[in-house]
Coordinates of C-alpha atoms and ligand atoms in Angstrom, one line a residue:
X1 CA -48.8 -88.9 -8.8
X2 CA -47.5 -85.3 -9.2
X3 CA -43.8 -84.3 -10.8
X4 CA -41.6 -81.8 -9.7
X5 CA -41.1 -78.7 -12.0
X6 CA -37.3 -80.5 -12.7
X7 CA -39.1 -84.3 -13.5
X8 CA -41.3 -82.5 -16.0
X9 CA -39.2 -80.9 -17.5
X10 CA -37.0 -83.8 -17.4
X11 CA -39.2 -85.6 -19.6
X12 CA -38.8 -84.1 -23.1
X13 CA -37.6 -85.8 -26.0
X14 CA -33.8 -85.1 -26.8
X15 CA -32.8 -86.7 -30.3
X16 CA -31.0 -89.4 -30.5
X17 CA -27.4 -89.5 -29.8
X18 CA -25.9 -90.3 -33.3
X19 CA -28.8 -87.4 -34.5
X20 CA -26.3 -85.3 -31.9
X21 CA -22.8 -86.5 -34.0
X22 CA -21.1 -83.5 -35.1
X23 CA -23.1 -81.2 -33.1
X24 CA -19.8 -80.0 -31.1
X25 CA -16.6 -79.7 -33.2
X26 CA -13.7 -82.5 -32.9
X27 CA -10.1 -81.3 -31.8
X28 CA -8.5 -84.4 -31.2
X29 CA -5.8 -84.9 -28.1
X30 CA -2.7 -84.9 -29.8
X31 CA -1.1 -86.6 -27.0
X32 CA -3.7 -89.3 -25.9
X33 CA -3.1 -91.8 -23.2
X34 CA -1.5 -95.1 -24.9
X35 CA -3.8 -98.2 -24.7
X36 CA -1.3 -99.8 -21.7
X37 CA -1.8 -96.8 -19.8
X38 CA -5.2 -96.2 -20.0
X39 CA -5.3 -100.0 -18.8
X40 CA -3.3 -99.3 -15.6
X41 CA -5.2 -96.4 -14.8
X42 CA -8.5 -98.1 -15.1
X43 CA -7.0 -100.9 -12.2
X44 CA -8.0 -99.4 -8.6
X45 CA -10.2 -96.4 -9.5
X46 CA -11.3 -94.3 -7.0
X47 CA -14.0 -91.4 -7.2
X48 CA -12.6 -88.5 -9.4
X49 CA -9.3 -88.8 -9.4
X50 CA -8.0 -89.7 -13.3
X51 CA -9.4 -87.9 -16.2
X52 CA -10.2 -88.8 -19.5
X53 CA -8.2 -87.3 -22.4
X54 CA -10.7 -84.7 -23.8
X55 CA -13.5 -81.9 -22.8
X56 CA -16.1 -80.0 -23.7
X57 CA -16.0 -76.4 -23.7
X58 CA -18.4 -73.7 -24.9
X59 CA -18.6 -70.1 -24.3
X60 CA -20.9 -67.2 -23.2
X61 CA -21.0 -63.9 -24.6
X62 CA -24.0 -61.3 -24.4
X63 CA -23.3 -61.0 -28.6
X64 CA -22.5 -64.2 -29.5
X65 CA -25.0 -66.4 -26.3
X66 CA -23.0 -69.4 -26.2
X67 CA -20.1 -70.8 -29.0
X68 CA -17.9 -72.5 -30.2
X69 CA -18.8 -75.7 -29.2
X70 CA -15.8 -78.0 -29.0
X71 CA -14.2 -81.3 -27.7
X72 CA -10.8 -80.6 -26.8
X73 CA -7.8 -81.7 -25.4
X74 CA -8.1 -82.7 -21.4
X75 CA -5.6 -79.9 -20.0
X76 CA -5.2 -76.7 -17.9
X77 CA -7.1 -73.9 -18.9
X78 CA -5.5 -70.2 -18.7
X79 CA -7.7 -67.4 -17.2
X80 CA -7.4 -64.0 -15.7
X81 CA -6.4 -64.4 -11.9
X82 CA -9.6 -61.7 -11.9
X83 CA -12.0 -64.4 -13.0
X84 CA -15.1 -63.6 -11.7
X85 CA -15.5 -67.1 -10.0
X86 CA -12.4 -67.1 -8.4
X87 CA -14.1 -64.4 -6.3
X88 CA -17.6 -64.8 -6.0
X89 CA -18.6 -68.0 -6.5
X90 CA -20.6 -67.6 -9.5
X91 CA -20.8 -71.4 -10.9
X92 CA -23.0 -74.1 -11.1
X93 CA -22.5 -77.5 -11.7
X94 CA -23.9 -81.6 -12.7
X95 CA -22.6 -85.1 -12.2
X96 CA -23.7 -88.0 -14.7
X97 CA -22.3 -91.5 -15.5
X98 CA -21.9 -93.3 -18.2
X99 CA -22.2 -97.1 -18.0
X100 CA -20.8 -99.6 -19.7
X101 CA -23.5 -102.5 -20.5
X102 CA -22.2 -106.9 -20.8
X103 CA -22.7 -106.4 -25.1
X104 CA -19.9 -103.1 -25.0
X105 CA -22.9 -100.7 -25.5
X106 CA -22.5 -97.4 -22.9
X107 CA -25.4 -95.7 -21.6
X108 CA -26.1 -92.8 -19.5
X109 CA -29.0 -92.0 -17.1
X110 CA -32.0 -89.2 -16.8
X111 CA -29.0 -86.9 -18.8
X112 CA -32.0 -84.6 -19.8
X113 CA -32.9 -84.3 -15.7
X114 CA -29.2 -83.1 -14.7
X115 CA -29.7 -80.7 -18.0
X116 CA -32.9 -79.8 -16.4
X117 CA -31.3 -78.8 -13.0
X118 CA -28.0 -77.3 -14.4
X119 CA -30.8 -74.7 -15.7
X120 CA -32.8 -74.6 -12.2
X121 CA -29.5 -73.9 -10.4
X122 CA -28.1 -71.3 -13.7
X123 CA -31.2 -69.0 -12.8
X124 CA -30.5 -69.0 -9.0
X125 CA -26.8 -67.8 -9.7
X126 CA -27.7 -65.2 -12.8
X127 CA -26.4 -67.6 -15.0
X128 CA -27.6 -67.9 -19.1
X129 CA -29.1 -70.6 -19.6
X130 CA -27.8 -74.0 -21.3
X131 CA -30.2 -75.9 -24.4
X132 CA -30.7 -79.5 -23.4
X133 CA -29.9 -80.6 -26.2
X134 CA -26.6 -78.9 -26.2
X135 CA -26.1 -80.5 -23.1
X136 CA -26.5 -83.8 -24.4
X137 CA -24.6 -82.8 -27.3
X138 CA -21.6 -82.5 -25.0
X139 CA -21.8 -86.0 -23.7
X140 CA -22.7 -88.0 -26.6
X141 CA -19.6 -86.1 -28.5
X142 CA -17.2 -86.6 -25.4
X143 CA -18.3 -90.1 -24.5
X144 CA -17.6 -91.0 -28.5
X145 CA -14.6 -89.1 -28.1
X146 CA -13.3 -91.0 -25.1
X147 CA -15.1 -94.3 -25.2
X148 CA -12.4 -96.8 -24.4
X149 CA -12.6 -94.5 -20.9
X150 CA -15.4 -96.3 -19.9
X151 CA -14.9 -98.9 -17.6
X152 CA -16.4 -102.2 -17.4
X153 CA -15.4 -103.6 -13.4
X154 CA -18.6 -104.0 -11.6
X155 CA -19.2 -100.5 -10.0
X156 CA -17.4 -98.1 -12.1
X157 CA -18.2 -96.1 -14.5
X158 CA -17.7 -92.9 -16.2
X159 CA -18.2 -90.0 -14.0
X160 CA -19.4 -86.6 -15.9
X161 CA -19.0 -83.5 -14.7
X162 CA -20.5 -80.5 -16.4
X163 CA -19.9 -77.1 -15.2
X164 CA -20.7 -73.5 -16.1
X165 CA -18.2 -70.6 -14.1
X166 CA -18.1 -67.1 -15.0
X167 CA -15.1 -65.9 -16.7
X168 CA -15.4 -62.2 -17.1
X169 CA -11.7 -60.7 -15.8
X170 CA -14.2 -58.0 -13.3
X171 CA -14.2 -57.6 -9.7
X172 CA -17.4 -55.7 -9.8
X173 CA -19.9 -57.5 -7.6
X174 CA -22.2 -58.3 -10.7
X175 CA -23.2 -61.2 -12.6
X176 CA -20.5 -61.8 -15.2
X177 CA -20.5 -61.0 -19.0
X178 CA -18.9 -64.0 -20.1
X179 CA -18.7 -68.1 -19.4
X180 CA -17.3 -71.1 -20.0
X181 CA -19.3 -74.2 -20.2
X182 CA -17.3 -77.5 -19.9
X183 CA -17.5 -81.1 -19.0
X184 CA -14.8 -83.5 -17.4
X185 CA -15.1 -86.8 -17.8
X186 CA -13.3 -89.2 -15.1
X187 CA -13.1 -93.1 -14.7
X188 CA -14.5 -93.9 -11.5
X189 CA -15.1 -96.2 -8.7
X190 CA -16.9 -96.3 -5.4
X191 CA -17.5 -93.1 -3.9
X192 CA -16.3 -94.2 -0.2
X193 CA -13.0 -95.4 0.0
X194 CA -14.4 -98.5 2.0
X195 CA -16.6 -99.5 -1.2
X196 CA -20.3 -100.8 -0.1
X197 CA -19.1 -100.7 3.9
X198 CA -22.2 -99.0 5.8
X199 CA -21.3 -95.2 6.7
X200 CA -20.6 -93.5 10.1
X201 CA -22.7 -90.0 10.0
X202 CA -22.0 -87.1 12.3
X203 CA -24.6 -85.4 12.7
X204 CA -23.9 -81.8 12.3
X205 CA -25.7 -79.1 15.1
X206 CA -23.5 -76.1 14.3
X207 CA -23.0 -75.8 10.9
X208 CA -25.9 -75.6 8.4
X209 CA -25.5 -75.9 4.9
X210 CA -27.8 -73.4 3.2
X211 CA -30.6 -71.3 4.5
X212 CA -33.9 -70.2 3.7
X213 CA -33.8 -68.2 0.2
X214 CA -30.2 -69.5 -0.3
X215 CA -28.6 -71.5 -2.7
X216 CA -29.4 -75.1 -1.2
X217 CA -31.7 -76.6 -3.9
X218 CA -29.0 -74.9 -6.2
X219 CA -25.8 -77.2 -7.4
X220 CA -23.3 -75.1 -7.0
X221 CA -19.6 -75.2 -5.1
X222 CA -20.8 -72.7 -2.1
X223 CA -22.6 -75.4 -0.9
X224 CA -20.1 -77.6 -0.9
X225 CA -17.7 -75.2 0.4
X226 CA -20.0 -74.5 3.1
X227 CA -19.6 -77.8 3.8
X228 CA -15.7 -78.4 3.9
X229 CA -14.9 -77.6 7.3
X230 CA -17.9 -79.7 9.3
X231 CA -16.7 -82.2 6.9
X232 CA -13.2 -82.1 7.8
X233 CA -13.9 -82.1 11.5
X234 CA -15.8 -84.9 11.1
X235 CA -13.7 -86.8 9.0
X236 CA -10.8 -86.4 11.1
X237 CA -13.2 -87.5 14.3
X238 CA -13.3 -90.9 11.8
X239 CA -16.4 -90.1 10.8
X240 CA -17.7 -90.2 6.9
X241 CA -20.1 -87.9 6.1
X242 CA -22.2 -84.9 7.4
X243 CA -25.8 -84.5 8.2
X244 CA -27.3 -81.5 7.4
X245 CA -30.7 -80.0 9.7
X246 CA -32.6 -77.4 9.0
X247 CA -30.6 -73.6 9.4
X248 CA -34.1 -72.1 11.0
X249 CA -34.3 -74.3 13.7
X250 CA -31.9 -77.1 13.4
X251 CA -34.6 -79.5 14.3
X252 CA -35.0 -81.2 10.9
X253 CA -32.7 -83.6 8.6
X254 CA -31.9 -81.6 5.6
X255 CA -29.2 -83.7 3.7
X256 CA -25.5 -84.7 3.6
X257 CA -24.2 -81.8 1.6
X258 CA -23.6 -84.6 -1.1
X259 CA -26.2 -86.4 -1.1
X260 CA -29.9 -86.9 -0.2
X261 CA -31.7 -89.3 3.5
X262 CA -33.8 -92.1 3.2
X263 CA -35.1 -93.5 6.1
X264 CA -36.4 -97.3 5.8
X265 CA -39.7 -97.9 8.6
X266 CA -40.6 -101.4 10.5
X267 CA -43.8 -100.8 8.9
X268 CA -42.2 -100.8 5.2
X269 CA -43.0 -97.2 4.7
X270 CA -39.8 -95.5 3.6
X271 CA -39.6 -91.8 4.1
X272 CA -37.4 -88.9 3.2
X273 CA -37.0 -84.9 3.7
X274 CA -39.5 -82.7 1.2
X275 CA -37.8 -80.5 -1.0
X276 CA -37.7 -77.5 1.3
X277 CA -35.8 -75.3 -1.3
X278 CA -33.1 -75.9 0.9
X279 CA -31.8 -79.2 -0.3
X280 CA -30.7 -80.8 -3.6
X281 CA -33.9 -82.4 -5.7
X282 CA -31.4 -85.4 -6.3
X283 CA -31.4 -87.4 -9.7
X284 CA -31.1 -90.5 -7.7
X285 CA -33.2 -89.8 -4.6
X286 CA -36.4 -89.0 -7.4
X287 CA -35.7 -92.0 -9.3
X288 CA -36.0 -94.0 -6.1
X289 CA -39.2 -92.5 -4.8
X290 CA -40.2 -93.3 -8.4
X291 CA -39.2 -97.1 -8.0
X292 CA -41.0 -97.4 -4.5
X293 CA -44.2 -96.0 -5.7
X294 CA -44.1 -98.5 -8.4
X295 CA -43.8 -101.1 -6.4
X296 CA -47.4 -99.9 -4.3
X297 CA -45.0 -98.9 -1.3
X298 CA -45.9 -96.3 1.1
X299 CA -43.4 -93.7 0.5
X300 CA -43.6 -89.9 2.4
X301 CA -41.9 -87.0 1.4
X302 CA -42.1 -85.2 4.8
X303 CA -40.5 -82.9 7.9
X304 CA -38.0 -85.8 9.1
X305 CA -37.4 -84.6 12.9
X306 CA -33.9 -86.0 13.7
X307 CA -35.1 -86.4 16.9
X308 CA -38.0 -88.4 15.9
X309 CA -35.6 -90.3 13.6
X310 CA -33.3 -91.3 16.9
X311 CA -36.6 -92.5 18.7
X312 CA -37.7 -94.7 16.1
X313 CA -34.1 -96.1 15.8
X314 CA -34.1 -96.5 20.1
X315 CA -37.5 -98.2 19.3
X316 CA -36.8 -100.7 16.3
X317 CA -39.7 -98.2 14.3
X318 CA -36.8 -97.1 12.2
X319 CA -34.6 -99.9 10.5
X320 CA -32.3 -98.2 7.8
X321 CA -30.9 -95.7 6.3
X322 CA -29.3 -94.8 3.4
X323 CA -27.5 -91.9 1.4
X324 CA -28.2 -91.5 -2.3
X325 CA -26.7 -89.6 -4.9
X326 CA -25.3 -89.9 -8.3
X327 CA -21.3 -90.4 -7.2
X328 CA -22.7 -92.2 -4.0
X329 CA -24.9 -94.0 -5.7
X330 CA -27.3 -96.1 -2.7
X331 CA -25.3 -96.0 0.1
X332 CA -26.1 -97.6 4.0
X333 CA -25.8 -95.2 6.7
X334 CA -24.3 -97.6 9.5
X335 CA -24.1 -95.0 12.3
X336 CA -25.5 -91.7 13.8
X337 CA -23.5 -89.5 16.1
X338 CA -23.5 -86.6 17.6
X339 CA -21.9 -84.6 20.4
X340 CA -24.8 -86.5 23.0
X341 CA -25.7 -89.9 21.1
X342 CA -24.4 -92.8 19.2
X343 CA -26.9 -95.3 17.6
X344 CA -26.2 -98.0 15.2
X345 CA -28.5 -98.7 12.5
X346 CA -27.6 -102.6 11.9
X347 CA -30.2 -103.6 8.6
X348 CA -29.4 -102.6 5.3
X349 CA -32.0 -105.3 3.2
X350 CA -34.1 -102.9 1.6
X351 CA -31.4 -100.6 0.8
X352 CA -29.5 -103.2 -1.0
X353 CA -32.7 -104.4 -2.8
X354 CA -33.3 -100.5 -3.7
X355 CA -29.1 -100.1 -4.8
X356 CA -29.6 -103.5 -6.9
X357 CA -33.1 -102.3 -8.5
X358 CA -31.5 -99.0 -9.0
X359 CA -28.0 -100.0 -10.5
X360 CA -29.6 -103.5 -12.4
X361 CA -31.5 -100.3 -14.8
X362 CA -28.5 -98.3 -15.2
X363 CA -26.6 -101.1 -16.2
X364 CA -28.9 -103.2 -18.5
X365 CA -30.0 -106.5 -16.6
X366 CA -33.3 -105.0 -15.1
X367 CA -36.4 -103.2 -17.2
X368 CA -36.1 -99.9 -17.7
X369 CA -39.8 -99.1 -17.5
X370 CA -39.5 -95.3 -17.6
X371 CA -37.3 -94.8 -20.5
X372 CA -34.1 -93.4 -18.6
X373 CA -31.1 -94.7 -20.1
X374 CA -30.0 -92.8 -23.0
X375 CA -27.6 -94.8 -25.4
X376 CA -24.3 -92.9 -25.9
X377 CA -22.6 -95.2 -27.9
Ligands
COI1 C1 -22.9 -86.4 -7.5 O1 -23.4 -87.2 -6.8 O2 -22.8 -86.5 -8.7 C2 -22.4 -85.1 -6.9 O3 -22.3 -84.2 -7.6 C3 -22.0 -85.1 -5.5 C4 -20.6 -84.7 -5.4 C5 -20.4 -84.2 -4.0 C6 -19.7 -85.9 -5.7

């Protein structure tokens, strides 16, 4: 079995969270959310919506590299309207959970492979660097911070965002000389309004996402921006996501902008796109080839042909599919449509089995063979 660059260096040892205690300096929310409150808000959660009453924030400077690490008050933060990254783009960006466990104990997942890839997609976008165990440092001192923001209803948990911009008041088309490193932490559902209900896909042909030598294995908003309007098209067609092909010959299934293809084979093999340096190299979708290949299945990381994918659904060779992602979590893809085809893809057994193999780790009630959950707390 060979890594990725981002699974290696995924894999080394961070210390342990109250080792990490003190690391970023307390300034406590003067006006945190009363207990009743933060009760209502924590009825009905949706993805991203409500956030918890703190942050961390660091900053960048070529003297200083980055300081002043703190956990502040959640609020609005004042820049110069010529902030770099109000104008070009230059950010990058992670999402995490933290999960609450049945004995109160909260737990986050593979935090050192989204500190891994905030790195991969800093260098792409000229950005210094983050340690990983400053990056964990932020979590473990927000989560402490903001622990009764955890929720406990079955699917939900704590959604982090980290994020890096540039800050530097220039419009100068360089990379900036100053940054803000912060993380947002928000109380959170299902991703899909309609919960665990299978999703209708449009398949995008004009569109693309990212191209070769772009930013597309990169997290960072120009993707996502890229991705608004085919997005909004479709969404207003009724449909719920966007698929991605390939911007050379849009031949080949990329991803969802959001989140990362499975396809599930008749013959139990389960496939998904290679990382072409085009798409995301998902948290999620490597922890689920990691699971398969446990389990002795046949699992290819391969050129998916969306026309080859449509013939195998016509024939019955292709069975499911499924989106995967951190906010998405293991999602059933219920339809394919495009401008010339509608297929329905009716069986969504193995992607249940994977979401409840997948979620039972993350939230305590299956082994963890592979060491992923951190304790927070
Ligand atoms: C995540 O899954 O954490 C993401 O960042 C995807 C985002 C579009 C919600």
């Amino acid at each position: 079995m060979t890594y990725t660059n981002l699974e290696l260096a995924s894999m080394g040892k961070v210390p342990l969270a109250d080792e990490l205690l003190g690391s970023w300096e307390i300034v406590p929310n003067p006006h945190s959310t009363s207990q009743a409150e933060r009760s209502a808000a924590l009825v009905d959660l949706g993805f991203g919506k409500r956030f918890s009453d703190h942050m961390a924030h660091a900053t960048w400077t070529a003297e200083r590299g980055w300081h002043d690490f703190r956990i502040e008050p959640y609020e609005a933060i004042a820049m110069s309207p010529a902030g770099a990254v109000l104008h070009y783009g230059q950010e990058v960006f992670e999402g995490l959970k933290a999960y609450r466990h049945a004995d109160g104990s909260i737990w986050t997942f593979r935090p050192t492979y989204n500190a891994a890839r905030l790195n991969h997609s800093s260098r792409r976008l000229a950005i210094p660097e983050f340690e990983h165990e400053a990056f964990i440092g932020s979590i473990v001192n927000l989560v402490r911070q903001d622990a009764a923001w955890v929720p406990d209803a079955p699917g939900s948990s704590l959604y982090l965002r980290p994020f890096i911009f540039a800050s530097e008041a220039f419009l100068g088309v360089r990379a900036s000389h100053r940054y803000e490193y912060m993380v947002v932490a928000s109380p959170s559902g299902a991703y899909f309004a309609n919960g665990f209900q299978p999703i209708d896909v449009w398949v995008e042909r004009e569109f693309h996402r990212a191209g070769t030598g772009g930013m597309g294995d990169a997290k960072t908003g120009g993707n996502y921006a890229s991705s608004l309007l085919p997005k909004t098209v479709a969404h207003d067609a009724g449909y719920d996501e966007v698929m991605f092909l390939d911007a050379t010959m849009g031949t080949d299934i990329d991803e969802l902008g959001g989140m990362n293809v499975f396809v599930v084979m008749s013959d139990g093999s389960i496939r998904t796109p290679r990382l072409t340096g085009n798409i995301l190299a998902g948290c999620t979708r490597s922890s689920i080839l990691q699971l398969l290949r446990d389990e002795g299945r046949d699992v290819r990381e391969e050129t998916l042909p969306i026309a080859d994918v449509l013939a195998g659904i016509d024939s019955g060779a292709v069975t499911e599919m499924f989106a995967c992602g951190t906010a998405a979590v293991v999602t059933s893809i219920g339809s394919l449509s495009s401008r010339d085809f509608h297929v329905d893809l009716p069986g969504h057994e193995t992607t249940k089995a994977i979401y409840d193999h997948l979620t039972g780790i993350q939230l305590g009630t299956v082994e963890d063979t592979h060491g992923w959950l951190y304790r927070l707390a």
